[in-house]
Coordinates of C-alpha atoms and ligand atoms in Angstrom, one line a residue:
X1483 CA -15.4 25.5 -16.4
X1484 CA -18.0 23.0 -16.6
X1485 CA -19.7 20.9 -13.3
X1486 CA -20.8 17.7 -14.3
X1487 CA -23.9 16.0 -11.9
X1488 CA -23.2 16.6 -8.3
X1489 CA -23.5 12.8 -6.4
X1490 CA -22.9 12.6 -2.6
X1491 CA -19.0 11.6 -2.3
X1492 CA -16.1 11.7 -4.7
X1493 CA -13.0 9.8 -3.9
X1494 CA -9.7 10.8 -5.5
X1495 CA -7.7 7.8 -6.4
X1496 CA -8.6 4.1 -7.0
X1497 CA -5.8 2.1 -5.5
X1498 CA -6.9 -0.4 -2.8
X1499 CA -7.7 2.2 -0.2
X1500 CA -10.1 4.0 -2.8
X1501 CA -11.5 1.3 -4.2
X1502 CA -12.9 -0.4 -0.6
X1503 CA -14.1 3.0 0.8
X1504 CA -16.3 3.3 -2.5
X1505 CA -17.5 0.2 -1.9
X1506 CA -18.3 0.1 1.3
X1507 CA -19.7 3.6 0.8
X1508 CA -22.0 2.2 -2.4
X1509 CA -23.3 -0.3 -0.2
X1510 CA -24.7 2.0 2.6
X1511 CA -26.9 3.3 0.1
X1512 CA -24.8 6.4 -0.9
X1513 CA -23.9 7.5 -4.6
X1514 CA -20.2 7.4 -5.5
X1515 CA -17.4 9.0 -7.8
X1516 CA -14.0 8.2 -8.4
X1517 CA -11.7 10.0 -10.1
X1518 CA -8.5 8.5 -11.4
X1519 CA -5.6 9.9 -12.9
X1520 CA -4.9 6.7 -14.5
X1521 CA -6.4 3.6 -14.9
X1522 CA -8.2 1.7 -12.3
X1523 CA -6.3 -0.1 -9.7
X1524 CA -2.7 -0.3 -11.8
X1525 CA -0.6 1.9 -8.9
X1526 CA 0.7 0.9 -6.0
X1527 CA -2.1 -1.8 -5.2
X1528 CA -1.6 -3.9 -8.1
X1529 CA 2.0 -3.9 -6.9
X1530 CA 2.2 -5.0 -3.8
X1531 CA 2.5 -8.7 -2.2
X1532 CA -0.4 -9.3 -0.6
X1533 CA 1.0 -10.6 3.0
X1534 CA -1.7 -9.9 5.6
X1535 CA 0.3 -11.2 8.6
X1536 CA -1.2 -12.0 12.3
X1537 CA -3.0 -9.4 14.2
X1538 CA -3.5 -9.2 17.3
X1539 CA -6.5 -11.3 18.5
X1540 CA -6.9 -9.1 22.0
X1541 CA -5.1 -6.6 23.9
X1542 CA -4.4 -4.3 21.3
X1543 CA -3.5 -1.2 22.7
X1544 CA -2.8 1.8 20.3
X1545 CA -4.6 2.4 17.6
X1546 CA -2.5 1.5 14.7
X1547 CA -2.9 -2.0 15.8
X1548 CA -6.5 -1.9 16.0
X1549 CA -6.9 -1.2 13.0
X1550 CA -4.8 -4.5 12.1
X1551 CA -6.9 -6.6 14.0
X1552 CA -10.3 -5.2 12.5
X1553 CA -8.8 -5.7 8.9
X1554 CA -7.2 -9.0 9.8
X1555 CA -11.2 -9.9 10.8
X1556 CA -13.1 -8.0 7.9
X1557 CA -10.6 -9.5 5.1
X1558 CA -12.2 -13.6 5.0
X1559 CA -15.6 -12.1 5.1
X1560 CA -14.7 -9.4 2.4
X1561 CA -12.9 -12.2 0.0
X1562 CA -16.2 -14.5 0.2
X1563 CA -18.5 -11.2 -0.8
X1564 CA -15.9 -10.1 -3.6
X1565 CA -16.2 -13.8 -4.7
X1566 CA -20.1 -14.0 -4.3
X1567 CA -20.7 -10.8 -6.0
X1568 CA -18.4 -10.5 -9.0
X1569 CA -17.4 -14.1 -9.9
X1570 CA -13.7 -13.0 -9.3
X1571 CA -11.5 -15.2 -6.7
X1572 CA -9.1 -13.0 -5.1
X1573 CA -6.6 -15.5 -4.3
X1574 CA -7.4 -15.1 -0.8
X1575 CA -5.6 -17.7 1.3
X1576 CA -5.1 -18.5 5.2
X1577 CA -1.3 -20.5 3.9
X1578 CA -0.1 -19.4 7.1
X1579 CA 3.5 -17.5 7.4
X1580 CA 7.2 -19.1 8.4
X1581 CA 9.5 -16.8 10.2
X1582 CA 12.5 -17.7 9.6
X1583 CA 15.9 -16.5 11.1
X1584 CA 19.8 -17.3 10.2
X1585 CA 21.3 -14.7 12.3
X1586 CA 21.8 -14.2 16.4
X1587 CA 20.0 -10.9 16.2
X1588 CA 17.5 -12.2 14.0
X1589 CA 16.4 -14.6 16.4
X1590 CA 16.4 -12.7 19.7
X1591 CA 14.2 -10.5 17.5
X1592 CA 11.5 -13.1 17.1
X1593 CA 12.0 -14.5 20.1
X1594 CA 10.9 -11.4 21.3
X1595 CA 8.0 -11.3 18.8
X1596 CA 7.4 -14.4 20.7
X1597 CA 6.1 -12.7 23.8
X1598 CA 4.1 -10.3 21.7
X1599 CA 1.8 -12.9 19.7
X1600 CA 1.5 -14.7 23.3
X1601 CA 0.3 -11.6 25.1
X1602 CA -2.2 -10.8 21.7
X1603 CA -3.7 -14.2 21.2
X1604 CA -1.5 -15.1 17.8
X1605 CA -1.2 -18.4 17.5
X1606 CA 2.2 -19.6 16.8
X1607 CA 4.3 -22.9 16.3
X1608 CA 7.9 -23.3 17.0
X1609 CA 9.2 -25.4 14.6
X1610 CA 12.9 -27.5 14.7
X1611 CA 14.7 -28.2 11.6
X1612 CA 13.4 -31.5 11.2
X1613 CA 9.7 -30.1 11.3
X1614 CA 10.7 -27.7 8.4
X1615 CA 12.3 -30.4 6.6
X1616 CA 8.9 -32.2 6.7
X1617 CA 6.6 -29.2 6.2
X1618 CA 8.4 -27.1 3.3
X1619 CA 11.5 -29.2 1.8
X1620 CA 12.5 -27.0 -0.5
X1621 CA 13.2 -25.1 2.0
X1622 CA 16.2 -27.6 2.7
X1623 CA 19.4 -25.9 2.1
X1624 CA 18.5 -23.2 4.8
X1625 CA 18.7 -25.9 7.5
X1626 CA 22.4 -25.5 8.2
X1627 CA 22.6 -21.7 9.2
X1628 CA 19.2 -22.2 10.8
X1629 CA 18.7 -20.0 14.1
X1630 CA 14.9 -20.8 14.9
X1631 CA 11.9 -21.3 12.7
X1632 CA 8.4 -20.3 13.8
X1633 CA 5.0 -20.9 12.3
X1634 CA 2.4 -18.8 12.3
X1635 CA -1.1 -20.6 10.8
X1636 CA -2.9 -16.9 11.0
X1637 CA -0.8 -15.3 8.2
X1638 CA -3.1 -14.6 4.5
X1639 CA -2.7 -13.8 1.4
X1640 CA -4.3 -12.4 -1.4
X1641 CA -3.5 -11.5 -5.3
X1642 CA -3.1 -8.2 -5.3
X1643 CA -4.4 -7.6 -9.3
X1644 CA -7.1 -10.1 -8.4
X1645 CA -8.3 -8.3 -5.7
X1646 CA -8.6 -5.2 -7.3
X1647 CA -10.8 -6.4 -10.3
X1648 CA -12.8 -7.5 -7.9
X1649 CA -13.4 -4.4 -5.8
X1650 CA -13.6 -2.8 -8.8
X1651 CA -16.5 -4.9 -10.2
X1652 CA -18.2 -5.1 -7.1
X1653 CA -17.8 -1.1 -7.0
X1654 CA -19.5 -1.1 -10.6
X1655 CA -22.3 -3.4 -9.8
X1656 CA -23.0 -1.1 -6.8
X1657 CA -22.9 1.9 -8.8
X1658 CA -20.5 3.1 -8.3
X1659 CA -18.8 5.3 -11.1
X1660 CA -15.1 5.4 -11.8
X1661 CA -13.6 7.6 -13.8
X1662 CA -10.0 7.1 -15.6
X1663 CA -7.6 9.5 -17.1
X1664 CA -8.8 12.2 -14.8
X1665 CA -5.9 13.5 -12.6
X1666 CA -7.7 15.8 -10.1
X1667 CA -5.4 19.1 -10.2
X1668 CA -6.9 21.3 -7.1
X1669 CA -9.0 21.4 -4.4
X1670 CA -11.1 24.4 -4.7
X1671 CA -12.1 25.9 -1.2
X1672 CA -15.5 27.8 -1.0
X1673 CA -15.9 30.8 1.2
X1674 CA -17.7 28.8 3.8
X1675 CA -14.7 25.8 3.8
X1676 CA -17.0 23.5 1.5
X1677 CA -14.4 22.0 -0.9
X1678 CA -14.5 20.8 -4.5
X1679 CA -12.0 19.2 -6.8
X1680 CA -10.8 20.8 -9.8
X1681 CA -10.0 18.5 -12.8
X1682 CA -8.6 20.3 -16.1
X1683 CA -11.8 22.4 -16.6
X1684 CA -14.0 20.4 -14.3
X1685 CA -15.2 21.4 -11.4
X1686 CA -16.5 18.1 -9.4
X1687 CA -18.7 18.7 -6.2
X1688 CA -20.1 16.7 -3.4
X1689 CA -21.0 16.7 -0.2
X1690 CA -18.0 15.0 1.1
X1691 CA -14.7 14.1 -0.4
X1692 CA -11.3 12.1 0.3
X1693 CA -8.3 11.9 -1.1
X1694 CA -7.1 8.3 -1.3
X1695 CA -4.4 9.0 -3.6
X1696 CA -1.4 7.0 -1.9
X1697 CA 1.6 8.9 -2.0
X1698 CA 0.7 11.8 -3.9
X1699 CA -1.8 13.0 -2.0
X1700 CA 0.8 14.5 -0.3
X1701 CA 0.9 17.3 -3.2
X1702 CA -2.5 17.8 -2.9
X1703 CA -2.3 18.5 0.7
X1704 CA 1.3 20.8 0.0
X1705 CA -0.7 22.8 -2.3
X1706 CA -3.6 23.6 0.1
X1707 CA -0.3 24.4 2.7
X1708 CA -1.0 21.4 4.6
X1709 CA 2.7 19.7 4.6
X1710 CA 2.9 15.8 6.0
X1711 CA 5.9 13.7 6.3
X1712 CA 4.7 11.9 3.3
X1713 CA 7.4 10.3 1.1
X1714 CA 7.3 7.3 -1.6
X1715 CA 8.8 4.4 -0.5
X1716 CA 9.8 2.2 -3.7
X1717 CA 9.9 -1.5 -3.6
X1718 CA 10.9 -3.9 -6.2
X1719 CA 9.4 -7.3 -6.6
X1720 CA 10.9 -10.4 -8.6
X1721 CA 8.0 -12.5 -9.8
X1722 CA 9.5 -16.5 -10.7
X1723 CA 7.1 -19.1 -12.9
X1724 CA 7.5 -22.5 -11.4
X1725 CA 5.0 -25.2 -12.7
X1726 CA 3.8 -26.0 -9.3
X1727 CA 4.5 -24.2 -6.4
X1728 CA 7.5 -25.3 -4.1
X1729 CA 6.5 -23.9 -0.7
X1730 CA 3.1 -23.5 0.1
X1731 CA 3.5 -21.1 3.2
X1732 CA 4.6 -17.1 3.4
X1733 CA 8.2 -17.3 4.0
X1734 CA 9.5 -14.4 5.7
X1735 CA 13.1 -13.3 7.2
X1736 CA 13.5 -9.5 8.3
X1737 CA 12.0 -8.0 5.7
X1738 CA 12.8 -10.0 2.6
X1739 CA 9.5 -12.4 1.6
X1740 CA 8.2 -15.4 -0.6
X1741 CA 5.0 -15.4 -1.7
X1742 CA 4.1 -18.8 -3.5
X1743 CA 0.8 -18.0 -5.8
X1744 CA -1.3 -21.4 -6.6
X1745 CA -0.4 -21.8 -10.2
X1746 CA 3.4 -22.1 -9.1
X1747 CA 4.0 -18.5 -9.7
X1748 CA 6.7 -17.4 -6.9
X1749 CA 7.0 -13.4 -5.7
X1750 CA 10.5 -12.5 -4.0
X1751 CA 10.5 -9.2 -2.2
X1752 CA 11.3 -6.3 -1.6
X1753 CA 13.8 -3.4 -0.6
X1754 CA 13.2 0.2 0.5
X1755 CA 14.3 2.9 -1.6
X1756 CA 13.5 6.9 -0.8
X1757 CA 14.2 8.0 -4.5
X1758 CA 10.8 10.2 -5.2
X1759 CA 8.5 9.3 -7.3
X1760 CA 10.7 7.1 -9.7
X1761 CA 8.7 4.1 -10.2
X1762 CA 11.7 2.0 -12.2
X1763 CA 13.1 -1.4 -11.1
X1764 CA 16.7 -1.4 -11.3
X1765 CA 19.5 -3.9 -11.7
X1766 CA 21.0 -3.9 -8.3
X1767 CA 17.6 -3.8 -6.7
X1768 CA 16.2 -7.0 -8.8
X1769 CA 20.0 -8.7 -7.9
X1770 CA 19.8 -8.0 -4.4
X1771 CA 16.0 -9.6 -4.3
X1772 CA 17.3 -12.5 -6.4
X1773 CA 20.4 -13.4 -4.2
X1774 CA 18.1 -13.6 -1.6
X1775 CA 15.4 -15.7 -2.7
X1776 CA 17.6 -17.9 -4.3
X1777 CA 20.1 -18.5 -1.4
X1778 CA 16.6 -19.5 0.8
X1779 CA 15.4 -21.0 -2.1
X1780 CA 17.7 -22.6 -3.8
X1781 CA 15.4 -24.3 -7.0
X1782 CA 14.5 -20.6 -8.3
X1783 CA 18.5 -20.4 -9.6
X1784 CA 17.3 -22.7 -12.4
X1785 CA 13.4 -21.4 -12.4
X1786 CA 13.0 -18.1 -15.0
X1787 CA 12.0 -15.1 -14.1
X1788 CA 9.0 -14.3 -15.4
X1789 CA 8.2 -10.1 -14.5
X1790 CA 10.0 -7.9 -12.0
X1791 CA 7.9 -4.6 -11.2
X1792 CA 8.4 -2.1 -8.8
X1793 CA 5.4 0.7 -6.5
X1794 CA 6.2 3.5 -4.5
X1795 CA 4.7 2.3 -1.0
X1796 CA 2.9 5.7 0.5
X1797 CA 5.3 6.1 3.6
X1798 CA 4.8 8.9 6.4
X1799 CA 7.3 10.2 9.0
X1800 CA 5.9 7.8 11.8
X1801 CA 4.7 4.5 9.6
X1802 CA 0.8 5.1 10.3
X1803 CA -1.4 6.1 7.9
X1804 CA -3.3 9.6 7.7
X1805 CA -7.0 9.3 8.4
X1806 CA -9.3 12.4 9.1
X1807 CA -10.8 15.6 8.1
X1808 CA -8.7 18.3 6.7
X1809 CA -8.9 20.5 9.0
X1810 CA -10.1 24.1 7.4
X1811 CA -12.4 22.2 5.5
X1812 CA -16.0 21.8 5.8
X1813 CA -16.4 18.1 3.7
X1814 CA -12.5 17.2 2.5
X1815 CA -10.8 14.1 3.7
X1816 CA -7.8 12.1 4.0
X1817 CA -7.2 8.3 3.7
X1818 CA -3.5 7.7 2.8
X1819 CA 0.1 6.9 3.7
X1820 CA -0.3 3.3 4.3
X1821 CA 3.2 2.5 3.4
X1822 CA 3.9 -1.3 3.6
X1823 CA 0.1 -2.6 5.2
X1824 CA -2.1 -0.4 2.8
X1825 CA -3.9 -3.6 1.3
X1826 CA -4.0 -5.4 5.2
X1827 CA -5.3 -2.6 6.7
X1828 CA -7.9 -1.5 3.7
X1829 CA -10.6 -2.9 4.8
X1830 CA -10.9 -1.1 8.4
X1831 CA -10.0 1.8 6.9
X1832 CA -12.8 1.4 4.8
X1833 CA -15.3 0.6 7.3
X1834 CA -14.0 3.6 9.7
X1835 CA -13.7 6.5 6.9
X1836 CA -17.2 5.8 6.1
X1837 CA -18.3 6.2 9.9
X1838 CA -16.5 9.1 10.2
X1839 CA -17.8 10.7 6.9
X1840 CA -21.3 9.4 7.7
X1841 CA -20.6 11.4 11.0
X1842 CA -21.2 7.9 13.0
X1843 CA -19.0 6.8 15.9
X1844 CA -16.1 4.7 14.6
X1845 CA -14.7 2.2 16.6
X1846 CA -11.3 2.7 17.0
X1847 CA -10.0 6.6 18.0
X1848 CA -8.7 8.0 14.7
X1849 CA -7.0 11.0 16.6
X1850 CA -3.8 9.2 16.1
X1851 CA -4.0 9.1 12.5
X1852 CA -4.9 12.8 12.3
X1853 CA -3.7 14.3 9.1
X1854 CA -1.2 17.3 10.5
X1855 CA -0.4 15.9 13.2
X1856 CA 3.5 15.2 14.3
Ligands
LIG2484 C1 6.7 -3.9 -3.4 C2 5.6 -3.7 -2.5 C3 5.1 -4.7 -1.7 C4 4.0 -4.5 -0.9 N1 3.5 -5.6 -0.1 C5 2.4 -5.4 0.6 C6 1.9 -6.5 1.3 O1 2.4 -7.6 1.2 N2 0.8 -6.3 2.2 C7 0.3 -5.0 2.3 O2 -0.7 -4.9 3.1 N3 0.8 -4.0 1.6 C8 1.9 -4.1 0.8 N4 2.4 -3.1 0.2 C9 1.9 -1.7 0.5 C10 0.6 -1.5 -0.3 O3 0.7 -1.9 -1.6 C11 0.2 0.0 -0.2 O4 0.2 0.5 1.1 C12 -1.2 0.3 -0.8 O5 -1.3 -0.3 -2.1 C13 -1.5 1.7 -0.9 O6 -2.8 1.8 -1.5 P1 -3.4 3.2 -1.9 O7 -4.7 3.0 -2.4 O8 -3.2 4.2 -0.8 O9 -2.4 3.8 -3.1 P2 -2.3 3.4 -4.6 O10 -2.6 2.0 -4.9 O11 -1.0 4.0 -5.1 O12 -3.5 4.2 -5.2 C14 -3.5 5.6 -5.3 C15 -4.2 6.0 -6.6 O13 -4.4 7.4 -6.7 C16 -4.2 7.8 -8.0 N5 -3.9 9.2 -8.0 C17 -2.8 9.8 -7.6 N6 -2.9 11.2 -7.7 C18 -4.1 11.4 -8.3 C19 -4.7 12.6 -8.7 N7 -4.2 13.8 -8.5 N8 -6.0 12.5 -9.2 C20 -6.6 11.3 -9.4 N9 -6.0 10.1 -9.0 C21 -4.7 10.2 -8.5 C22 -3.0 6.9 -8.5 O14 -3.0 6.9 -9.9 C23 -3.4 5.6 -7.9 O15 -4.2 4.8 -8.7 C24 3.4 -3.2 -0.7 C25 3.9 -2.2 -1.5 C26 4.9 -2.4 -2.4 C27 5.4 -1.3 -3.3

């Protein structure tokens, strides 16, 4: 086997949660490796929507939601330096998000929500029919089996592909090195717990490592005999090409979504599927999406479809993400299972994986997110 130069962290994977850990690694001075099995950025990341809804502005009190708010903060600041640094715009966009709900139960479930952005410091609008009208009319036809409408100015969004050429350029021009078609195949365990990653015949050491490889990191952790209640979670997304874009806001009811891109491109979303790792769109998943968007929406019936695509979000058995050190392990460890908030919450991941690898404080507990834990 050969051992190519040692450098002080390698990351495994380069989706969104990678990608902003090297970077923000690079950028405290430290030299950076990732391995990829395929090519940069084209998994799960490039897939999503990019909603980054409302966090909680105070009074945040367990830890997943902490990590919300510090993302919700980082991600204007982060857009601006992705910008500044690479050229690239990410699409990044305070549009603000509608709520929208045509069902009893649907309602009492944001009025509740209600009480929850009042007690967090989310700013929010309750809006009549008539104020929908005159703020979104394509939104028209929904009037009728209207139950409430709220507003919430805080909601962003970004473009997911965007984004990642972005952090991947900004990771380059910090020196970072990625490395494609390189599916890591093993962690190798040393006598004293020091781990390395195994790679066909290469053997690729550093001083610490983390697996950020989205859902399948959770046969990377099986084979060490770590097991997680980490499952794929596939979406499906239906992307529409409308010359200039109808609705300018996030619309959102349950959790179905428009996303309306600047150049008129319109994305409808998604469903939850627990089929493995079978990355396909199918038929009744794209119909189900498209009788939805077009019953809210009722101008995409005539507007063509331009792509559909489907990701396998990286789910666990409790909806929070796995962050921490593998426990046996000297230097190995874990920054996955985002499921549906991996690009929101990727920048305070970022920031607190690197404390925690640097061996500073972090700022929010990451007991909760302990890998093994459950
Ligand atoms: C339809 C859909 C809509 C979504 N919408 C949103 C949204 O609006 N907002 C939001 O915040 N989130 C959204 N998400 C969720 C979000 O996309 C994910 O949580 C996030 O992308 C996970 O990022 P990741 O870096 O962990 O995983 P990935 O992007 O999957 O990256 C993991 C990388 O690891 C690589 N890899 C795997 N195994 C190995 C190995 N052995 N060796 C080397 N490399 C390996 C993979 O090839 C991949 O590139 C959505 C997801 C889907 C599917």
């Amino acid at each position: 086997m050969s051992a190519p130069p040692t450098t002080d962290v390698l990351i495994v994977g380069s989706g969104v949660i990678g990608l902003s850990l090297a970077w923000e690694l690079a950028q405290r001075g430290l030299r950076v490796r990732v391995l990829e099995s395929g090519q940069v950025g084209r998994a799960t990341s490039w897939a999503g929507a990019g909603i980054l809804p409302p966090a909680a502005k105070y009074g945040a009190n367990d830890a997943y939601d902490q990590l919300k708010s510090l993302s919700h903060a980082l991600h204007p600041d982060w857009a601006a330096r992705l910008q500044e640094e690479t050229g690239i715009d990410t699409g990044f966009q305070k549009c603000g998000g509608l709520y929208l709900a045509r069902t009893r139960a649907e309602a009492a479930t944001l009025v509740a929500s209600q009480f929850w952005w009042q007690e967090h410091g989310i700013e929010f609008h309750r809006w009549s029919p008539e104020e929908l009208m005159r703020h979104e009319p394509a939104l028209a036809a929904l009037v009728p089996q209207l139950k409430s409408a709220w507003f919430l100015p805080e909601e962003y969004q970004l473009r997911n592909p965007r984004h990642l050429k972005a952090l991947a350029a900004a990771c380059s021009l910090a020196g970072v090195e990625l490395i494609e078609e390189t599916p890591v195949d093993e962690v190798l365990i040393g006598p004293s717990g020091v781990a390395s990653l195994r790679a066909g015949d290469e053997v690729f050491q550093a001083d610490q490592l983390c697996l950020c490889s989205g859902p399948w990191a959770r046969m990377t952790l099986e084979q060490m005999g770590i097991s997680t209640g980490m499952m794929p979670v596939r979406g499906q997304i239906v992307m529409y090409r409308c010359q200039t874009p109808p609705i300018s806001r996030v619309v959102n009811e349950g959790n179905r979504y428009l996303v309306a891109r600047s150049d008129g491109r319109i994305l409808a979303g998604s469903i939850e599927e627990e089929v493995g790792f079978r990355i396909e769109t199918t038929s009744e998943g794209i119909r189900q999406i498209r009788d939805w968007a077009e019953g809210v929406l009722p101008l995409l019936q005539q507007t063509p479809v331009e792509k559909s695509w489907a990701g396998l979000r990286p789910g666990s058995f409790d909806g929070w993400p796995y962050m921490g050190k593998i426990g046996t392990t000297e230097n190995l460890f874990v920054a996955a299972g985002h499921y549906r908030a991996g690009i929101h919450l990727s920048c305070g991941t970022a920031v607190l994986m690197a404390d925690l690898m640097l061996g500073h404080p972090t700022s929010i507990d990451l007991n909760p997110f302990r890998p093994g834990r459950g």
